[in-house]
Amino acid sequence: TLADGLKNPSGVAVDGSGNVFFADQGSNTVTEILAAGGYTMVKRLGTVFNGPWGVAVDGSGNVYVSDYSNQVIRLITASGNVSTYAGSPGHAGYGDGANAFFNFPTGIALDSMGNLYVADSQNQLIRKIAPGGNVSTVAGSYFVAGSVDANGLAAQFNTPQGVTVD
C-alpha cells in the first residue's frame, strides 16, 4: 500500500483534475495519487532526487520539485521527462539570473503567470523563477537570518520553509 512506502512525505500539490502529487524526502521520490483512486509513481529516480521537498503543478501537467539536497529545482514534464529547471546540481550558492544557485530550496508555489516562487531556506530568501528561467530575489536579506517585517530585500527570514501565492 501507499502508506507502507512513505518515509518522509513533505510538499503536496493538486492539479486541475484532482490528482495529488507529493514529494517523499526519505525515498527520494515524487508520487502521484490519481483522483480516480490508486496511485502511481511519477518517477522513482533515486539517482536524480536527493531529498525532494516542495511540489507545484502547472495547468499543462508539468510538476516542479524543489530538490533540497541537490540544490536545484527540477521539472517533470507531463510526459515524464525529468530535467533541472533552475540551479546547478550539487552546488549550493546564491546569484540571480539564468545561472542562479540555491541553498537548500524548500517550499515552492506557482502563480497564474507561470512564475515559480521558492523558499531558499539557507540563503534566507524568497526567490522567483520567471517562465524563461531567470531567477530573481523577491524578499529577504541574503544569508542574514532574522525576523524583520519589511518590503523586498529589507525583510529578513530565518530559514523559510514554505511559500504560497494568491
Coordinates of N, CA, C and O in Angstrom, one line a residue:
T1 N 0.8 -1.2 0.0 CA 0.0 0.0 0.0 C 0.9 1.2 0.0 O 2.1 1.2 0.3
L2 N 0.3 2.4 -0.3 CA 1.0 3.6 -0.3 C 1.6 3.9 1.0 O 2.7 4.3 1.1
A3 N 0.9 3.7 2.1 CA 1.3 4.1 3.5 C 2.6 3.3 3.8 O 3.4 3.8 4.6
D4 N 2.7 2.1 3.3 CA 3.9 1.2 3.6 C 5.2 1.8 3.1 O 6.2 1.6 3.6
G5 N 5.1 2.6 2.0 CA 6.3 3.1 1.3 C 6.7 4.5 1.7 O 7.7 5.0 1.3
L6 N 5.9 5.2 2.6 CA 6.2 6.6 2.9 C 7.3 6.6 3.9 O 7.3 5.9 4.9
K7 N 8.3 7.5 3.6 CA 9.5 7.6 4.5 C 9.6 9.0 5.1 O 10.2 9.2 6.2
N8 N 9.2 10.0 4.5 CA 9.2 11.4 5.0 C 8.5 12.3 4.0 O 9.1 13.1 3.4
P9 N 7.2 12.2 3.8 CA 6.5 13.0 2.8 C 6.5 14.4 3.2 O 6.4 14.8 4.4
S10 N 6.5 15.3 2.2 CA 6.6 16.8 2.5 C 5.6 17.5 1.6 O 4.4 17.4 1.8
G11 N 6.1 18.2 0.6 CA 5.3 19.1 -0.2 C 4.2 18.4 -0.9 O 4.4 17.2 -1.4
V12 N 3.1 19.1 -1.0 CA 1.9 18.5 -1.7 C 1.3 19.5 -2.7 O 1.3 20.7 -2.4
A13 N 0.8 19.1 -3.8 CA 0.2 19.9 -4.8 C -0.9 19.1 -5.5 O -0.9 17.9 -5.6
V14 N -2.0 19.8 -5.9 CA -3.1 19.2 -6.6 C -3.3 19.8 -8.0 O -3.3 21.0 -8.1
D15 N -3.4 19.0 -9.0 CA -3.6 19.5 -10.3 C -5.1 19.8 -10.6 O -6.0 19.5 -9.8
G16 N -5.4 20.3 -11.8 CA -6.8 20.7 -12.1 C -7.8 19.5 -12.2 O -9.0 19.7 -12.2
S17 N -7.3 18.3 -12.3 CA -8.1 17.1 -12.4 C -8.3 16.5 -11.0 O -9.0 15.4 -10.9
G18 N -7.7 17.0 -10.0 CA -7.8 16.5 -8.6 C -6.7 15.4 -8.3 O -6.8 14.8 -7.2
N19 N -5.8 15.2 -9.2 CA -4.7 14.3 -8.8 C -3.8 15.0 -7.8 O -3.5 16.2 -7.9
V20 N -3.3 14.2 -6.9 CA -2.4 14.8 -5.8 C -1.0 14.3 -6.1 O -0.7 13.1 -6.3
F21 N 0.0 15.3 -5.9 CA 1.4 15.0 -6.1 C 2.1 15.3 -4.8 O 1.7 16.3 -4.2
F22 N 3.0 14.5 -4.3 CA 3.8 14.8 -3.1 C 5.2 14.3 -3.3 O 5.5 13.3 -3.9
A23 N 6.1 15.0 -2.6 CA 7.5 14.7 -2.5 C 7.7 13.8 -1.3 O 7.1 14.1 -0.2
D24 N 8.5 12.8 -1.4 CA 8.9 12.0 -0.2 C 10.4 12.0 -0.1 O 11.1 11.4 -0.8
Q25 N 10.8 12.8 0.9 CA 12.3 13.0 1.1 C 13.0 11.7 1.4 O 14.1 11.5 0.9
G26 N 12.4 10.9 2.2 CA 13.1 9.7 2.7 C 13.3 8.6 1.6 O 14.3 7.9 1.6
S27 N 12.4 8.6 0.6 CA 12.6 7.6 -0.5 C 13.1 8.3 -1.8 O 13.2 7.6 -2.8
N28 N 13.3 9.6 -1.8 CA 13.8 10.4 -2.9 C 12.9 10.2 -4.2 O 13.3 10.0 -5.3
T29 N 11.6 10.3 -3.9 CA 10.6 10.1 -5.0 C 9.6 11.2 -5.0 O 9.4 11.9 -4.0
V30 N 8.9 11.3 -6.1 CA 7.7 12.1 -6.2 C 6.6 11.2 -6.6 O 6.7 10.4 -7.5
T31 N 5.5 11.2 -5.9 CA 4.4 10.3 -6.1 C 3.1 11.0 -6.6 O 2.9 12.1 -6.1
E32 N 2.4 10.4 -7.5 CA 1.1 10.9 -7.9 C 0.0 10.0 -7.4 O 0.1 8.8 -7.6
I33 N -1.0 10.5 -6.8 CA -2.2 9.8 -6.4 C -3.3 10.2 -7.3 O -3.7 11.4 -7.3
L34 N -3.8 9.3 -8.1 CA -4.8 9.6 -9.1 C -6.1 9.9 -8.5 O -6.5 9.2 -7.5
A35 N -6.9 10.9 -9.0 CA -8.2 11.2 -8.5 C -9.1 10.1 -8.5 O -10.0 10.0 -7.7
A36 N -8.9 9.2 -9.5 CA -9.9 8.0 -9.6 C -9.6 6.9 -8.6 O -10.2 5.9 -8.6
G37 N -8.5 7.1 -7.8 CA -8.2 6.0 -6.8 C -6.9 5.4 -7.3 O -6.4 5.5 -8.4
G38 N -6.2 4.7 -6.4 CA -5.0 4.0 -6.6 C -3.8 5.1 -6.6 O -4.1 6.2 -6.3
Y39 N -2.6 4.6 -6.9 CA -1.5 5.6 -7.0 C -0.5 5.1 -8.0 O -0.4 3.9 -8.3
T40 N 0.3 6.0 -8.6 CA 1.4 5.6 -9.4 C 2.6 6.4 -9.1 O 2.4 7.6 -8.6
M41 N 3.7 6.0 -9.3 CA 4.9 6.8 -9.1 C 5.1 7.6 -10.4 O 5.1 7.1 -11.5
V42 N 5.2 8.9 -10.2 CA 5.5 9.8 -11.4 C 6.9 9.4 -11.9 O 7.1 9.1 -13.0
K43 N 7.9 9.4 -11.0 CA 9.2 9.0 -11.3 C 9.8 8.5 -10.0 O 9.7 9.1 -9.0
R44 N 10.5 7.4 -10.1 CA 11.3 6.9 -8.9 C 12.8 7.0 -9.3 O 13.3 6.0 -9.9
L45 N 13.3 8.1 -9.1 CA 14.7 8.4 -9.6 C 15.6 8.7 -8.4 O 15.9 9.9 -8.2
G46 N 16.1 7.7 -7.7 CA 17.0 8.0 -6.6 C 18.3 8.6 -7.0 O 18.9 9.2 -6.2
T47 N 18.6 8.4 -8.3 CA 19.9 9.0 -8.7 C 19.7 10.5 -9.1 O 20.6 11.2 -9.4
V48 N 18.4 10.9 -9.2 CA 18.2 12.3 -9.6 C 17.8 13.1 -8.4 O 18.4 14.1 -8.1
F49 N 16.7 12.7 -7.7 CA 16.3 13.4 -6.5 C 17.1 13.1 -5.3 O 17.5 11.9 -5.1
N50 N 17.3 14.1 -4.5 CA 18.0 13.9 -3.2 C 17.4 14.7 -2.2 O 17.7 15.9 -2.0
G51 N 16.3 14.2 -1.5 CA 15.6 14.9 -0.6 C 14.6 15.9 -1.2 O 14.5 17.0 -0.8
P52 N 13.7 15.4 -2.1 CA 12.7 16.3 -2.7 C 11.8 16.9 -1.6 O 11.4 16.1 -0.7
W53 N 11.5 18.2 -1.7 CA 10.8 18.8 -0.6 C 9.5 19.4 -1.1 O 8.4 19.0 -0.6
G54 N 9.5 20.4 -2.0 CA 8.3 21.1 -2.4 C 7.8 20.6 -3.7 O 8.6 20.1 -4.5
V55 N 6.5 20.7 -4.0 CA 5.9 20.3 -5.3 C 4.9 21.3 -5.7 O 4.2 21.9 -4.9
A56 N 4.9 21.7 -7.0 CA 3.9 22.5 -7.6 C 3.6 22.0 -9.0 O 4.4 21.4 -9.6
V57 N 2.3 22.1 -9.4 CA 1.9 21.6 -10.7 C 1.3 22.7 -11.5 O 0.5 23.5 -11.0
D58 N 1.6 22.8 -12.8 CA 1.1 23.9 -13.7 C -0.1 23.3 -14.4 O -0.5 22.1 -14.3
G59 N -0.8 24.2 -15.2 CA -2.0 23.8 -15.9 C -1.8 22.8 -17.0 O -2.7 22.3 -17.6
S60 N -0.5 22.6 -17.4 CA -0.2 21.7 -18.5 C 0.2 20.3 -18.0 O 0.6 19.5 -18.8
G61 N 0.2 20.2 -16.7 CA 0.6 18.9 -16.1 C 2.0 18.7 -15.8 O 2.5 17.6 -15.4
N62 N 2.8 19.8 -15.9 CA 4.2 19.7 -15.5 C 4.3 19.9 -14.0 O 3.6 20.7 -13.4
V63 N 5.2 19.1 -13.4 CA 5.4 19.1 -12.0 C 6.8 19.7 -11.7 O 7.8 19.2 -12.2
Y64 N 6.8 20.7 -10.8 CA 8.1 21.3 -10.4 C 8.4 20.8 -9.0 O 7.5 20.6 -8.1
V65 N 9.7 20.5 -8.7 CA 10.1 19.9 -7.5 C 11.3 20.6 -6.9 O 12.3 20.8 -7.7
S66 N 11.3 21.0 -5.7 CA 12.5 21.6 -5.1 C 13.3 20.4 -4.6 O 12.8 19.7 -3.7
D67 N 14.4 20.2 -5.2 CA 15.3 19.1 -4.9 C 16.3 19.5 -3.8 O 17.4 20.0 -4.2
Y68 N 15.9 19.5 -2.6 CA 16.6 20.1 -1.4 C 18.1 19.9 -1.4 O 18.9 20.8 -1.4
S69 N 18.5 18.6 -1.3 CA 19.9 18.3 -1.1 C 20.8 18.4 -2.4 O 22.0 18.5 -2.4
N70 N 20.1 18.4 -3.6 CA 20.8 18.7 -4.8 C 20.9 20.1 -5.2 O 21.5 20.5 -6.2
Q71 N 20.2 21.0 -4.4 CA 20.3 22.5 -4.5 C 19.7 23.0 -5.8 O 20.1 24.0 -6.4
V72 N 18.7 22.3 -6.3 CA 18.1 22.7 -7.6 C 16.6 22.6 -7.6 O 16.0 22.0 -6.7
I73 N 15.9 23.1 -8.6 CA 14.5 23.0 -8.9 C 14.5 22.1 -10.1 O 15.1 22.3 -11.2
R74 N 13.7 21.0 -10.0 CA 13.6 20.0 -11.1 C 12.2 20.2 -11.8 O 11.3 20.7 -11.2
L75 N 12.1 19.8 -13.0 CA 10.9 19.8 -13.8 C 10.6 18.4 -14.3 O 11.5 17.8 -14.9
I76 N 9.4 17.9 -14.0 CA 9.0 16.6 -14.5 C 7.9 17.0 -15.5 O 6.8 17.5 -15.2
T77 N 8.1 16.8 -16.8 CA 7.1 17.2 -17.8 C 6.0 16.2 -17.7 O 6.0 15.1 -17.1
A78 N 4.9 16.6 -18.4 CA 3.7 15.8 -18.4 C 4.0 14.4 -19.0 O 3.3 13.4 -18.7
S79 N 5.0 14.3 -19.9 CA 5.3 13.0 -20.5 C 6.3 12.2 -19.6 O 6.7 11.1 -20.0
G80 N 6.8 12.8 -18.5 CA 7.6 12.0 -17.5 C 9.1 12.3 -17.6 O 9.9 11.8 -16.9
N81 N 9.5 13.3 -18.5 CA 10.9 13.6 -18.6 C 11.3 14.5 -17.4 O 10.6 15.4 -17.1
V82 N 12.5 14.2 -16.8 CA 13.0 15.0 -15.6 C 14.2 15.8 -16.1 O 15.1 15.2 -16.7
S83 N 14.2 17.1 -15.7 CA 15.3 17.9 -16.1 C 15.5 18.9 -14.9 O 14.7 19.1 -14.1
T84 N 16.7 19.6 -14.9 CA 17.0 20.6 -14.0 C 16.4 21.9 -14.6 O 16.7 22.3 -15.7
Y85 N 15.5 22.5 -13.8 CA 14.8 23.7 -14.3 C 15.6 25.0 -13.9 O 15.7 25.9 -14.6
A86 N 16.2 25.0 -12.7 CA 17.0 26.1 -12.2 C 18.0 25.6 -11.2 O 17.7 24.7 -10.4
G87 N 19.1 26.3 -11.1 CA 20.2 25.9 -10.2 C 21.2 25.0 -10.8 O 21.1 24.6 -12.0
S88 N 22.2 24.6 -10.0 CA 23.3 23.7 -10.5 C 23.4 22.5 -9.6 O 23.7 22.7 -8.4
P89 N 23.1 21.3 -10.1 CA 23.1 20.2 -9.2 C 24.3 20.0 -8.3 O 25.5 20.1 -8.8
G90 N 24.1 19.9 -7.0 CA 25.2 19.7 -6.1 C 26.0 20.9 -5.7 O 26.9 20.8 -4.9
H91 N 25.6 22.1 -6.2 CA 26.3 23.3 -5.9 C 25.4 24.4 -5.2 O 24.6 25.0 -5.8
A92 N 25.6 24.5 -3.9 CA 24.9 25.5 -3.1 C 25.5 26.8 -3.4 O 26.7 27.0 -3.6
G93 N 24.7 27.9 -3.4 CA 25.2 29.2 -3.5 C 24.1 30.2 -3.7 O 22.9 29.9 -3.4
Y94 N 24.4 31.3 -4.2 CA 23.5 32.4 -4.5 C 23.8 33.2 -5.7 O 25.0 33.2 -6.1
G95 N 22.9 33.7 -6.3 CA 23.1 34.6 -7.5 C 21.8 34.6 -8.3 O 21.1 33.6 -8.4
D96 N 21.5 35.7 -8.9 CA 20.3 35.9 -9.7 C 20.6 35.6 -11.1 O 21.8 35.6 -11.5
G97 N 19.6 35.6 -12.0 CA 19.8 35.4 -13.4 C 19.6 34.0 -13.9 O 19.1 33.1 -13.1
A98 N 20.0 33.7 -15.1 CA 19.8 32.4 -15.7 C 20.7 31.3 -15.1 O 20.4 30.1 -15.2
N99 N 21.8 31.7 -14.5 CA 22.7 30.8 -13.9 C 22.7 30.9 -12.4 O 23.8 30.7 -11.8
A100 N 21.6 31.1 -11.8 CA 21.5 31.2 -10.3 C 21.7 29.9 -9.6 O 21.6 28.8 -10.2
F101 N 22.1 30.1 -8.3 CA 22.3 28.9 -7.4 C 21.2 29.0 -6.3 O 20.7 30.1 -6.0
F102 N 21.0 27.9 -5.6 CA 20.1 27.8 -4.5 C 20.8 27.2 -3.3 O 21.9 26.5 -3.5
N103 N 20.3 27.4 -2.1 CA 21.0 26.9 -0.9 C 19.9 26.2 -0.1 O 19.3 26.8 0.8
F104 N 19.6 24.9 -0.4 CA 18.6 24.1 0.2 C 17.2 24.7 0.0 O 16.6 25.1 0.9
P105 N 16.7 24.6 -1.3 CA 15.3 25.1 -1.5 C 14.3 24.2 -0.9 O 14.4 23.0 -0.9
T106 N 13.2 24.8 -0.4 CA 12.2 24.0 0.3 C 10.9 24.2 -0.4 O 10.7 23.7 -1.5
G107 N 10.0 25.0 0.2 CA 8.6 25.2 -0.4 C 8.6 25.9 -1.7 O 9.5 26.8 -2.0
I108 N 7.7 25.6 -2.6 CA 7.6 26.2 -3.9 C 6.1 26.4 -4.2 O 5.2 25.7 -3.7
A109 N 5.8 27.4 -5.0 CA 4.4 27.7 -5.5 C 4.4 28.4 -6.8 O 5.3 29.2 -7.1
L110 N 3.5 28.1 -7.6 CA 3.3 28.8 -8.9 C 2.2 29.8 -8.9 O 1.2 29.6 -8.2
D111 N 2.4 31.0 -9.6 CA 1.4 31.9 -9.7 C 0.7 31.8 -11.1 O 1.1 30.9 -11.9
S112 N -0.4 32.5 -11.3 CA -1.1 32.4 -12.6 C -0.4 32.8 -13.8 O -0.8 32.4 -14.9
M113 N 0.7 33.5 -13.7 CA 1.6 33.9 -14.8 C 2.7 32.9 -15.1 O 3.5 33.1 -16.0
G114 N 2.8 31.8 -14.3 CA 3.8 30.8 -14.5 C 5.1 31.1 -13.8 O 6.1 30.4 -14.0
N115 N 5.1 32.1 -12.9 CA 6.3 32.3 -12.1 C 6.3 31.3 -11.0 O 5.3 31.1 -10.3
L116 N 7.5 30.8 -10.7 CA 7.6 29.8 -9.6 C 8.4 30.5 -8.5 O 9.4 31.1 -8.6
Y117 N 7.8 30.5 -7.3 CA 8.3 31.1 -6.1 C 9.0 30.0 -5.2 O 8.4 29.0 -5.1
V118 N 10.2 30.3 -4.7 CA 10.9 29.3 -4.0 C 11.4 29.9 -2.6 O 11.9 31.0 -2.6
A119 N 11.1 29.1 -1.6 CA 11.7 29.4 -0.3 C 13.1 28.9 -0.3 O 13.3 27.7 -0.3
D120 N 14.1 29.7 -0.4 CA 15.5 29.4 -0.5 C 16.1 29.4 1.0 O 16.6 30.4 1.4
S121 N 15.9 28.3 1.7 CA 16.0 28.3 3.1 C 17.3 28.7 3.7 O 17.3 29.5 4.7
Q122 N 18.4 28.2 3.3 CA 19.7 28.6 3.9 C 20.2 29.9 3.4 O 21.1 30.5 4.0
N123 N 19.7 30.4 2.3 CA 20.1 31.8 1.8 C 19.2 32.8 2.5 O 19.4 34.0 2.4
Q124 N 18.1 32.3 3.2 CA 17.2 33.2 3.9 C 16.4 34.1 3.0 O 16.1 35.3 3.3
L125 N 16.0 33.6 1.8 CA 15.4 34.4 0.8 C 14.1 33.7 0.2 O 13.9 32.5 0.3
I126 N 13.3 34.6 -0.4 CA 12.2 34.1 -1.3 C 12.6 34.5 -2.7 O 12.9 35.7 -2.9
R127 N 12.7 33.5 -3.6 CA 13.2 33.7 -4.9 C 12.0 33.5 -5.9 O 11.1 32.8 -5.6
K128 N 12.2 34.1 -7.1 CA 11.2 33.9 -8.2 C 11.9 33.4 -9.4 O 12.9 34.0 -9.8
I129 N 11.4 32.4 -10.0 CA 11.9 31.9 -11.3 C 10.8 32.2 -12.4 O 9.7 31.7 -12.3
A130 N 11.2 33.1 -13.3 CA 10.2 33.5 -14.4 C 10.1 32.4 -15.4 O 11.0 31.5 -15.4
P131 N 9.1 32.3 -16.2 CA 8.9 31.2 -17.1 C 10.1 31.0 -18.0 O 10.4 29.9 -18.4
G132 N 10.9 32.0 -18.3 CA 12.1 31.8 -19.2 C 13.3 31.3 -18.4 O 14.3 31.0 -19.0
G133 N 13.2 31.1 -17.1 CA 14.3 30.6 -16.3 C 15.1 31.6 -15.5 O 16.0 31.2 -14.8
N134 N 14.8 32.9 -15.7 CA 15.5 33.9 -15.0 C 15.1 33.9 -13.5 O 14.0 34.0 -13.2
V135 N 16.1 33.8 -12.6 CA 15.9 33.8 -11.2 C 16.2 35.2 -10.6 O 17.2 35.8 -10.9
S136 N 15.2 35.7 -9.8 CA 15.4 36.9 -9.1 C 15.1 36.8 -7.6 O 14.3 35.8 -7.2
T137 N 15.6 37.7 -6.8 CA 15.3 37.6 -5.3 C 14.1 38.6 -5.1 O 14.2 39.7 -5.5
V138 N 13.0 38.1 -4.5 CA 11.8 38.8 -4.2 C 11.9 39.5 -2.8 O 11.5 40.6 -2.6
A139 N 12.3 38.7 -1.8 CA 12.3 39.2 -0.5 C 13.4 38.5 0.4 O 13.7 37.3 0.1
G140 N 13.9 39.2 1.3 CA 14.9 38.6 2.3 C 16.3 39.3 2.1 O 16.5 39.9 1.1
S141 N 17.1 39.1 3.1 CA 18.4 39.6 3.1 C 19.4 38.4 3.0 O 19.4 37.6 3.9
Y142 N 20.1 38.4 1.9 CA 21.0 37.2 1.6 C 21.8 36.8 2.8 O 22.6 37.6 3.4
F143 N 21.6 35.6 3.2 CA 22.4 34.9 4.2 C 22.4 35.6 5.6 O 23.2 35.4 6.5
V144 N 21.3 36.4 5.8 CA 21.1 37.1 7.1 C 19.8 36.5 7.7 O 18.7 36.8 7.2
A145 N 20.0 35.7 8.7 CA 18.8 35.1 9.4 C 18.2 36.1 10.4 O 19.0 36.7 11.2
G146 N 17.0 36.4 10.3 CA 16.4 37.3 11.2 C 14.9 37.3 11.1 O 14.3 36.4 10.5
S147 N 14.2 38.3 11.7 CA 12.8 38.4 11.7 C 12.4 39.9 11.6 O 12.1 40.5 12.6
V148 N 12.4 40.4 10.4 CA 12.2 41.8 10.2 C 11.0 41.9 9.1 O 11.2 41.4 8.0
D149 N 9.9 42.5 9.5 CA 8.8 42.8 8.6 C 9.2 44.0 7.8 O 9.4 45.1 8.4
A150 N 9.3 43.9 6.5 CA 9.7 45.0 5.6 C 9.4 44.5 4.2 O 9.0 43.4 3.9
N151 N 9.6 45.4 3.3 CA 9.3 45.1 1.9 C 10.6 44.7 1.2 O 11.7 45.2 1.5
G152 N 10.5 43.7 0.3 CA 11.6 43.2 -0.5 C 12.8 42.8 0.2 O 12.8 42.0 1.1
L153 N 14.0 43.4 -0.2 CA 15.2 42.9 0.3 C 15.5 43.4 1.7 O 16.5 42.9 2.3
A154 N 14.7 44.3 2.2 CA 14.8 44.8 3.6 C 14.2 43.8 4.6 O 14.5 43.8 5.8
A155 N 13.4 42.9 4.1 CA 12.8 41.8 5.0 C 13.9 40.8 5.4 O 14.9 40.7 4.7
Q156 N 13.6 40.2 6.6 CA 14.5 39.1 7.0 C 13.7 37.9 7.4 O 12.7 38.0 8.0
F157 N 14.2 36.7 7.0 CA 13.6 35.5 7.3 C 14.6 34.6 8.1 O 15.9 34.8 7.9
N158 N 14.2 33.6 8.8 CA 15.0 32.7 9.5 C 14.7 31.3 9.0 O 13.7 30.7 9.4
T159 N 15.4 30.8 8.0 CA 15.2 29.5 7.4 C 13.7 29.3 6.9 O 13.0 28.5 7.4
P160 N 13.3 30.1 5.9 CA 11.9 29.9 5.3 C 11.7 28.6 4.8 O 12.6 28.0 4.1
Q161 N 10.6 28.0 5.0 CA 10.3 26.6 4.6 C 9.2 26.5 3.6 O 9.2 25.6 2.8
G162 N 8.2 27.5 3.6 CA 7.1 27.4 2.7 C 6.8 28.7 2.1 O 7.2 29.7 2.5
V163 N 6.1 28.6 1.0 CA 5.6 29.8 0.3 C 4.4 29.5 -0.5 O 4.1 28.3 -0.9
T164 N 3.5 30.5 -0.6 CA 2.3 30.3 -1.4 C 1.9 31.6 -2.1 O 2.5 32.6 -1.8
V165 N 1.1 31.6 -3.1 CA 0.6 32.7 -3.8 C -0.9 32.8 -3.8 O -1.5 31.8 -3.6
D166 N -1.4 34.0 -4.0 CA -2.9 34.1 -4.1 C -3.3 34.8 -5.4 O -2.4 35.1 -6.1

